[in-house]
Coordinates of C-alpha atoms in Angstrom, one line a residue:
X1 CA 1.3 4.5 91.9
X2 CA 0.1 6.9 89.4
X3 CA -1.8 5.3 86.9
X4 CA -4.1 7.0 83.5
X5 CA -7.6 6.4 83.9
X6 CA -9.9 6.6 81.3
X7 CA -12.7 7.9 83.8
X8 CA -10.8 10.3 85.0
X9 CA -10.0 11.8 81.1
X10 CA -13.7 12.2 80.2
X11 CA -14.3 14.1 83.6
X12 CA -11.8 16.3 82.9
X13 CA -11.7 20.0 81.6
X14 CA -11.0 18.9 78.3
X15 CA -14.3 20.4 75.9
X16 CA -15.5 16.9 74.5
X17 CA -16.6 18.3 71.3
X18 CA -12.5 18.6 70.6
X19 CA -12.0 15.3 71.7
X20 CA -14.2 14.0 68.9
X21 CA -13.1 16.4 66.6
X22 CA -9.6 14.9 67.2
X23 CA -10.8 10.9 67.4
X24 CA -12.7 11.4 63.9
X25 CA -9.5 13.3 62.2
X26 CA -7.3 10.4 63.2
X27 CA -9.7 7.7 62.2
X28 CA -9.9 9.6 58.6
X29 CA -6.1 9.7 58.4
X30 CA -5.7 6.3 59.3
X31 CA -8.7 5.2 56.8
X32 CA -6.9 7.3 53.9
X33 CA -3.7 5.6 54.7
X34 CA -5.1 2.2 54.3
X35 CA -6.7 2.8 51.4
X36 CA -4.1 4.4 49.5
X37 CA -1.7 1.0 50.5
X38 CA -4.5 -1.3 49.5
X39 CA -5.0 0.6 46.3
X40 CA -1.2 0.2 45.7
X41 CA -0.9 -3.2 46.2
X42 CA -4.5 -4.4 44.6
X43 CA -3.9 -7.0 41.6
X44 CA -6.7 -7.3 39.4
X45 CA -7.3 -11.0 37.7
X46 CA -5.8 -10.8 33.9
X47 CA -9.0 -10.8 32.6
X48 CA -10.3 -8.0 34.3
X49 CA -7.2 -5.9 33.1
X50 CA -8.9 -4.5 30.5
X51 CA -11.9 -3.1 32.2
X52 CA -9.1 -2.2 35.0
X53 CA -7.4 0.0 32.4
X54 CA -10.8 1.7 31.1
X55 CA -11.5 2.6 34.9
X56 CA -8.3 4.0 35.4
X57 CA -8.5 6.1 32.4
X58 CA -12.5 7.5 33.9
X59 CA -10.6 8.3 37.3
X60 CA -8.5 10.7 35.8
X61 CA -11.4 12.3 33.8
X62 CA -13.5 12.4 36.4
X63 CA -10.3 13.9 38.6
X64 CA -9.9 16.4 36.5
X65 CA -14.0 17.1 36.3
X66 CA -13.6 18.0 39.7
X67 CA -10.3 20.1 39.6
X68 CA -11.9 22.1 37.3
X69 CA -15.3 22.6 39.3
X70 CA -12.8 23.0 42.5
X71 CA -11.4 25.8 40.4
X72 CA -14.4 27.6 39.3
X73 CA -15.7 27.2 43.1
X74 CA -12.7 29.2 44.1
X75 CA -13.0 31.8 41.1
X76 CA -14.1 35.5 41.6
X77 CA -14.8 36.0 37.8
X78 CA -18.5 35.4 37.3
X79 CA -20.4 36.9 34.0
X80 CA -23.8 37.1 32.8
X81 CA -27.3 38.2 34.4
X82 CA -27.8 35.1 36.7
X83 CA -24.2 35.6 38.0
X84 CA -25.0 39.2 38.8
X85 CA -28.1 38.4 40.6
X86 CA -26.5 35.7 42.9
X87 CA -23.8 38.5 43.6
X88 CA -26.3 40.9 44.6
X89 CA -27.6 38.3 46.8
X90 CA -24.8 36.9 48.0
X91 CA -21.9 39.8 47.6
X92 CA -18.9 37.6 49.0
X93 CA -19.7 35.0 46.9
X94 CA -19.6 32.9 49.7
X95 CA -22.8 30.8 49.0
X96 CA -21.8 29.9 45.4
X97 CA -18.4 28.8 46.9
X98 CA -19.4 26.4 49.8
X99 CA -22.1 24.8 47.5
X100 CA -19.8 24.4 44.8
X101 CA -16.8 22.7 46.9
X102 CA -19.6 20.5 49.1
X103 CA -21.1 19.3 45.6
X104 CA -17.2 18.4 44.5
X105 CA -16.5 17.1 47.8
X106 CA -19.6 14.8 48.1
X107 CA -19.1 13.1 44.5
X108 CA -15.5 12.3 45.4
X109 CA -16.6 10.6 48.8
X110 CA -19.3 8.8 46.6
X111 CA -16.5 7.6 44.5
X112 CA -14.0 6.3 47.2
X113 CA -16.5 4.9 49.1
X114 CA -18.0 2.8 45.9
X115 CA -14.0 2.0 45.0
X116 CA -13.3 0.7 48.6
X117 CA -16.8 -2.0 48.4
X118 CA -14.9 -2.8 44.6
X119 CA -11.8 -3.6 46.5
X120 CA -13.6 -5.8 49.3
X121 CA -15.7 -7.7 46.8
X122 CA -15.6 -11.0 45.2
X123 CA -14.2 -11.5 41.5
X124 CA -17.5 -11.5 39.9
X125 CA -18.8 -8.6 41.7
X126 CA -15.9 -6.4 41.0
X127 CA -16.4 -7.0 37.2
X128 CA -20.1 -6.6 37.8
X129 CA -19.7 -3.3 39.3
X130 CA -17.0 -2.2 37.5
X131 CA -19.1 -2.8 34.4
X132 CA -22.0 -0.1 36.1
X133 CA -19.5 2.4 37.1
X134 CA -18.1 2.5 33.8
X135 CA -21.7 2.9 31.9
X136 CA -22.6 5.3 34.9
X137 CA -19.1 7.6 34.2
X138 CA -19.7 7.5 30.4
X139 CA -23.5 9.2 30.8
X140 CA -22.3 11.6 33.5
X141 CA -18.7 12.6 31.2
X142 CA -19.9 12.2 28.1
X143 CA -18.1 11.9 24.3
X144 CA -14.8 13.2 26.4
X145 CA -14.2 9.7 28.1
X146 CA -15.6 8.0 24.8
X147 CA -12.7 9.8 23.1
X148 CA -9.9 8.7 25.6
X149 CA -10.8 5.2 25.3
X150 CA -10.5 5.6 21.3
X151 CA -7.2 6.7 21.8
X152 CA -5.7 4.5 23.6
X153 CA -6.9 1.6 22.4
X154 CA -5.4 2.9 19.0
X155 CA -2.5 3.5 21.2
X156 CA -2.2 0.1 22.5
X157 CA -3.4 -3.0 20.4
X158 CA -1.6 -1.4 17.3
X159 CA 0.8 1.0 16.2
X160 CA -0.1 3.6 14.0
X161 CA -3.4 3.9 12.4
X162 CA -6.0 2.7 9.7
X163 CA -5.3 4.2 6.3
X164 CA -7.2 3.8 2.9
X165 CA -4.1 2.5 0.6
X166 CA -0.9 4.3 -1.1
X167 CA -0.3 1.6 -3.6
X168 CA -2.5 -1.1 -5.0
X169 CA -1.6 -4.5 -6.9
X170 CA -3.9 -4.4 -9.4
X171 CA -3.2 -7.4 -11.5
X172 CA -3.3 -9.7 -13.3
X173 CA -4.7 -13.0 -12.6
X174 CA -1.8 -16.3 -12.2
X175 CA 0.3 -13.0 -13.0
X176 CA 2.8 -13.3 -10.0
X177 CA 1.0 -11.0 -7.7
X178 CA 0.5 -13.5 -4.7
X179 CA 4.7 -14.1 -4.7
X180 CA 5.0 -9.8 -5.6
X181 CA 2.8 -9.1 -2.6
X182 CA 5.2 -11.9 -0.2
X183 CA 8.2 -10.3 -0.8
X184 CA 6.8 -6.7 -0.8
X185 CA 5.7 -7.8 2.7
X186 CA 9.2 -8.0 3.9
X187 CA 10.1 -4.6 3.5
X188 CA 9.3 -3.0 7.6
X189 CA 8.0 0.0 5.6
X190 CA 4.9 -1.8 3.9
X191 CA 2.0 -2.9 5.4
X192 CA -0.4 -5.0 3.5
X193 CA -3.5 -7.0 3.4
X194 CA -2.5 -10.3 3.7
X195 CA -6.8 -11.3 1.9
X196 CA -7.8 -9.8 -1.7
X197 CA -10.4 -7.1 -0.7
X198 CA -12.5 -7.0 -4.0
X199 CA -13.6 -3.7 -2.8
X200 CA -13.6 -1.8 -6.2
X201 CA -15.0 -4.8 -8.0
X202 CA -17.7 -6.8 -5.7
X203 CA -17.9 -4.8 -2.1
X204 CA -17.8 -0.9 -2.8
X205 CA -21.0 -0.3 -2.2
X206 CA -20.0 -1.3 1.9
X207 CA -18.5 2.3 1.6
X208 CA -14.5 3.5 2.2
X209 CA -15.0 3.2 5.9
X210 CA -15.3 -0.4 5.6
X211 CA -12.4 -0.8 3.4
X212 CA -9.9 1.4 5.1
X213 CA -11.4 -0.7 8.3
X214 CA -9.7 -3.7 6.4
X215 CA -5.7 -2.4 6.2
X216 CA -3.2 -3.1 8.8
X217 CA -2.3 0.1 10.9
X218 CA 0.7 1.9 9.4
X219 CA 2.5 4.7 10.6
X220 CA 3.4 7.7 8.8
X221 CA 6.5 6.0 7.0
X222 CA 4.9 3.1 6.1
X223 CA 3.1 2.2 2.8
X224 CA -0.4 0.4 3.6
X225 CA -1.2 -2.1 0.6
X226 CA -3.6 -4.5 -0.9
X227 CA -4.0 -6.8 -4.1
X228 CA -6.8 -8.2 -6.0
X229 CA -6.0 -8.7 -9.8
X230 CA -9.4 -8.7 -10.6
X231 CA -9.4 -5.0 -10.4
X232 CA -7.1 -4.3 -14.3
X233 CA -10.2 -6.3 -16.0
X234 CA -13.2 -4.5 -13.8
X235 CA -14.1 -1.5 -15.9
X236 CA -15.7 0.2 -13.5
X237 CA -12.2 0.3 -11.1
X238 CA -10.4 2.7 -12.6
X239 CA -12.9 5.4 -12.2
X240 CA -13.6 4.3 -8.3
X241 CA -10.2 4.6 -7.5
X242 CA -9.4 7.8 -8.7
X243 CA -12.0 8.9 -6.7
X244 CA -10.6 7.5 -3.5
X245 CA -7.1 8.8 -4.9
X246 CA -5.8 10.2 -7.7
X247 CA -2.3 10.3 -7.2
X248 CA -2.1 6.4 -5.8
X249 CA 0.7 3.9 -6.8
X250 CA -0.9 0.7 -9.4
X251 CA 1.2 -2.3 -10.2
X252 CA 0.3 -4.5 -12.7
X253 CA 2.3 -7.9 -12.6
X254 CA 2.0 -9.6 -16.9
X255 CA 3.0 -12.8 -17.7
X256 CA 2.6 -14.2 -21.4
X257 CA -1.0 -14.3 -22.2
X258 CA -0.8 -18.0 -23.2
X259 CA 1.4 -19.4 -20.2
X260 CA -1.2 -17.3 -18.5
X261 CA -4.4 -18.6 -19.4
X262 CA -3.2 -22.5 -19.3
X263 CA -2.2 -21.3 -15.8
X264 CA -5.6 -19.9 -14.9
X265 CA -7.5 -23.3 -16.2
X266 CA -5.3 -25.4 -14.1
X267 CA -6.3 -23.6 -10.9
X268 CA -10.2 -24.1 -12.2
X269 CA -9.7 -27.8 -13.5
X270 CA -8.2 -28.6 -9.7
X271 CA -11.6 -26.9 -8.9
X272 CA -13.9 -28.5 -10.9
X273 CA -12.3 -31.6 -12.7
X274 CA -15.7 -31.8 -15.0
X275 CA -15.2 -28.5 -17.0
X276 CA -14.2 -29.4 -21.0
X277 CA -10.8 -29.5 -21.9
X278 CA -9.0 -26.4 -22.5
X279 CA -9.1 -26.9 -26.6
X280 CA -12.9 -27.2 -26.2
X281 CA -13.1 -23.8 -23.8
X282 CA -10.5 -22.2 -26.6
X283 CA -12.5 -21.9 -29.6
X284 CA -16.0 -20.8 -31.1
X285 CA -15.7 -22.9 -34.1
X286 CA -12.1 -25.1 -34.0
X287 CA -11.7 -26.1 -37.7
X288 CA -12.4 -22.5 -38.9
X289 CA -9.9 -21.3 -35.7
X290 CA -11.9 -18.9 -34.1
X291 CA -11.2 -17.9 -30.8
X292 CA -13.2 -17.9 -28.1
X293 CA -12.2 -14.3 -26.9
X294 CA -15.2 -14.4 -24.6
X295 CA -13.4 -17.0 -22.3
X296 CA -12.5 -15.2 -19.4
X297 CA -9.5 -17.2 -19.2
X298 CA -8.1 -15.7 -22.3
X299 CA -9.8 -12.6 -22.5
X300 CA -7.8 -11.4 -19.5
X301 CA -4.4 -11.3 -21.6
X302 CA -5.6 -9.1 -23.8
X303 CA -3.8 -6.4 -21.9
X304 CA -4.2 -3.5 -24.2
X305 CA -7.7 -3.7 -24.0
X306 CA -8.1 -3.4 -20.2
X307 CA -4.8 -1.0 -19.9
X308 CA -6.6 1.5 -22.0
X309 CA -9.5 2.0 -19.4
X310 CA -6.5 2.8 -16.9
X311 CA -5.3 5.1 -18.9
X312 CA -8.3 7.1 -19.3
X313 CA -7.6 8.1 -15.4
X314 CA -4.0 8.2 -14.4
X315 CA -0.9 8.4 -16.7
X316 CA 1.8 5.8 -16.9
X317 CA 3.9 7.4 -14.1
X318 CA 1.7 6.0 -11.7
X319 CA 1.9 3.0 -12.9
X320 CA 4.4 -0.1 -12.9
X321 CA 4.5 -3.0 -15.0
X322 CA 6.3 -6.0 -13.5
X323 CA 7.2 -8.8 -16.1
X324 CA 5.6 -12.2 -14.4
X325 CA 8.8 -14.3 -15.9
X326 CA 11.6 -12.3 -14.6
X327 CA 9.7 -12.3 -11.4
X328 CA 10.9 -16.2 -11.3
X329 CA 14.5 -15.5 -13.1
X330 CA 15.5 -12.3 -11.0
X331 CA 13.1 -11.9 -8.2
X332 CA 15.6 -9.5 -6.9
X333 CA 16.2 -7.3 -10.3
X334 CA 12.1 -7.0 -10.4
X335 CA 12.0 -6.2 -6.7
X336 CA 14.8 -3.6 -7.2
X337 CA 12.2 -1.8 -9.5
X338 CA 9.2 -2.0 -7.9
X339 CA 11.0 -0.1 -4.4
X340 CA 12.9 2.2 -6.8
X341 CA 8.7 2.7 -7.5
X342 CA 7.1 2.7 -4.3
X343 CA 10.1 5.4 -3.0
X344 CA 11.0 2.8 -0.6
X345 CA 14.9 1.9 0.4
X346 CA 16.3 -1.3 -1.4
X347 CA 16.2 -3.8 1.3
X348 CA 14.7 -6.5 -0.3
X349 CA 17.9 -8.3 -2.3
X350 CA 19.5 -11.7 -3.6
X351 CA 19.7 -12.7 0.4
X352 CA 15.6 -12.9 0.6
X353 CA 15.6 -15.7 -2.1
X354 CA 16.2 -19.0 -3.0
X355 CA 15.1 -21.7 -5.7
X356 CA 13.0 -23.9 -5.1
X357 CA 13.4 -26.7 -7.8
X358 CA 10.3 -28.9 -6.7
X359 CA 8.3 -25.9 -7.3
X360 CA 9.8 -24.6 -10.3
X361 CA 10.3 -20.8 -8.8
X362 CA 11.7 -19.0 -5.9
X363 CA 10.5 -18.9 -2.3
X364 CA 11.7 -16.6 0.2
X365 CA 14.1 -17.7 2.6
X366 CA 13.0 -18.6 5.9
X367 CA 13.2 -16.1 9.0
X368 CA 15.8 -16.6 12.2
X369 CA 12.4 -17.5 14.0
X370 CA 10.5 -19.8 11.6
X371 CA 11.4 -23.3 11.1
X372 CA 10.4 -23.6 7.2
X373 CA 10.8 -21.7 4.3
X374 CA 8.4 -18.8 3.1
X375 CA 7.1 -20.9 0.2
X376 CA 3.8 -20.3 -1.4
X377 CA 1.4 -22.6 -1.0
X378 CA -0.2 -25.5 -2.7
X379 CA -2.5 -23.5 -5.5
X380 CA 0.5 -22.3 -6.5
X381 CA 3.0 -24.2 -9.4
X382 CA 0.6 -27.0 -10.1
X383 CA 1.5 -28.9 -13.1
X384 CA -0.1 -27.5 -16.1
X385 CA -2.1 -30.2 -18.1
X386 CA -0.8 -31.2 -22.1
X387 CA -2.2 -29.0 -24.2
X388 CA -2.4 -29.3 -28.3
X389 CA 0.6 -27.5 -29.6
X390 CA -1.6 -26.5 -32.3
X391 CA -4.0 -25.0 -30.2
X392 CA -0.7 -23.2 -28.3
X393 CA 0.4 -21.8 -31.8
X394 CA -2.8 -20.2 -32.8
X395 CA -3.1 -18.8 -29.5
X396 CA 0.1 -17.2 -30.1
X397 CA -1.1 -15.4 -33.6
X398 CA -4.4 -14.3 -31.8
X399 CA -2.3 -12.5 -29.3
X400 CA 0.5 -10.9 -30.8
X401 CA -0.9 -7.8 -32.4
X402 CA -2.3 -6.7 -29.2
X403 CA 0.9 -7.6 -27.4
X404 CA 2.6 -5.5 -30.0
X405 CA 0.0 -2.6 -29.1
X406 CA 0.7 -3.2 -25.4
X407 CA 4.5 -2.5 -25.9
X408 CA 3.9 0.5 -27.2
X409 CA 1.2 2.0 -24.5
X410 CA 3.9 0.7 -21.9
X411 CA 6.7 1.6 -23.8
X412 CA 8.4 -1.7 -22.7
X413 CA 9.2 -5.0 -24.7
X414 CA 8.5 -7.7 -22.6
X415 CA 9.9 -10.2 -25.1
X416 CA 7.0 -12.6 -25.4
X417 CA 7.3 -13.9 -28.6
X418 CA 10.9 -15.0 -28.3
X419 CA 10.2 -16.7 -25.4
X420 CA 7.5 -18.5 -27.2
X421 CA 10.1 -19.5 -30.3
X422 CA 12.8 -20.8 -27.5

């Protein structure tokens, strides 16, 4: 019986060089088989998916290194003096060839061979190595892969990018801005900071990088925003944000300059219960009825004063004066205004609000997905202490000739002193 006999092979005619020629190409198909099906089916831990990602991203930079010195290996254009001295050594070209694609060839057997003992080795290891191949890749590729990485990590952990802001809330204090900011927040096509920057006031010399580092990542339809009501009584602000941007949106939320300074010692009485009374912090001299106009408390209600240092920079186009009481009336009528202002759609309507009678104003109504209401917090409606109505009344008379001279820089009547006789 005929039988194959592996004796008998070798001893044949057969050249053995081409026998191992053959053995060795099957053993690298078979190895390039395997690895591409352990490639496809390799699961990195979750924790290791970032790193993965970043790796990924280096093999197709460093891919398309080598397509491109492939390419220029297999290129018969060559300029300059040192190109025609390696011609007129080597006419064909044939040196500059071979090296070329043995150099390109060699890194990418490196590389497979350093991906394959990633593949075989333990969690710990892979993230170890992974970690040195990533350093190694950025020194040999340089800003290039730096770049990518930028990109899509702005790609992928947010939409859109970092911008310094459109529109600004720029006061005032116990004004309404906190529940103005809330609801502008609704709107998809605003993006705010949720924190009061106090860039133009206590931070800007950390520089616009860090403040534009600060907003949320908008898209090119979207509004980025920010408050900080200390800004309309910081005279240096006006000046520092026309420099940022001279055509940018302000909105300053009033209220009645004495409803507003009671409401401003509340929130520092609940602070520190030992400061005087607000009758003692009130006046210079009380039986003569001088005012204490030094008080921030009620220095920051004279509005005409600190409006006039806006005006200085940007005209009253620019700017939009929301009335702190109708803000609790008609949330929606003021809201109405202020995206007539911004140039944004009128989504925000009656359906985002409710009154809440506890607190004494309106709270947004809560979301499909939330399980309470959009209320503000607890610093906000505390119960205002009993104050002298005598006090109250000269207050009143202090104010009203620069209320007067605020309606007519604003051009607007916000009705204070009727509100004070009802």
């Amino acid at each position: 019986m005929a039988y194959w006999s592996s004796t008998s092979f070798f001893t044949s005619k057969v050249p053995r060089k081409i026998l191992f020629i053959s053995a060795l190409s099957l053993a690298l198909t078979c190895l390039f088989y395997w690895l591409m099906s352990c490639y496809k089916t390799l699961q990195f831990p979750s924790q290791e998916s970032d790193v993965y990602q970043a790796r990924e991203l280096s093999d197709r930079t460093a891919f398309a290194t080598l397509r491109e010195k492939l390419s220029f290996a297999t290129s018969e254009d060559h300029h300059g003096p040192e190109s025609e001295q390696k011609n007129a050594r080597d006419p064909t070209g044939t040196e500059n060839k071979v090296s070329s694609m043995s150099l390109a060839v060699a890194e990418m057997e490196e590389r497979t061979t350093t991906w394959v003992n990633v593949m075989t080795a333990s969690p710990t290891s892979v993230t170890e190595t992974q970690g040195r191949m990533l350093k190694r890749e950025h020194q040999e590729l340089g800003s290039t892969t730096d770049d990518d990485l930028n990109r899509q990590v702005d790609c992928t952990l947010d939409y859109g990018q970092k911008k310094l802001p459109q529109a600004i809330i720029i006061g005032v204090k116990k004004g309404g801005t906190r529940a103005l900011l809330e609801a502008l927040r609704i709107h998809p096509d605003v993006r705010a900071v949720g924190n009061e920057p106090h860039f133009f006031d206590r931070n800007y010399d950390k520089g616009l990088d860090w403040y534009r580092d600060l907003m949320p990542s908008t898209l090119d339809s979207q509004i980025t925003m920010e408050k900080t009501p200390s800004y309309f009584v910081t005279s240096s602000a006006p000046k520092r944000i026309y420099s940022m941007a001279r055509d940018i949106k302000l909105i300053i939320v009033v209220r009645n300059p004495v409803t507003r300074a009671i409401s401003d010692y509340t929130q520092t009485l609940s602070k520190r219960p030992e400061i005087p009374t607000f009758e003692v912090l009130a006046f210079k001299n009380r039986t003569l009825g001088l005012i204490d106009a030094s008080w921030s408390a009620l220095r920051i209600g004279i509005y005409a004063l600190h409006l006039e240092g806006w005006l200085q920079y940007f005209p009253l186009s620019q700017m939009h004066f929301v009335s702190g009481e109708r803000l609790i009336v008609d949330p929606a009528g003021e809201m109405e205004k202020v995206q007539d202002f911004l140039g944004l759609k009128r989504i925000i309507t009656d359906k985002h609000f409710y009154f809440n009678k506890t607190k004494g104003f309106p709270c947004l109504k809560k979301p499909e997905d939330s399980s309470t209401p959009r209320c503000l917090g607890k610093s906000k409606g505390r119960t205002h202490p009993n104050i002298d109505p005598d006090v109250i009344h000269r207050l009143q008379k202090f104010y009203k000739p620069f209320n007067m001279m605020f309606y007519q820089m604003t051009g607007q009547n916000f009705q204070w002193e009727q509100l004070e006789m009802q």
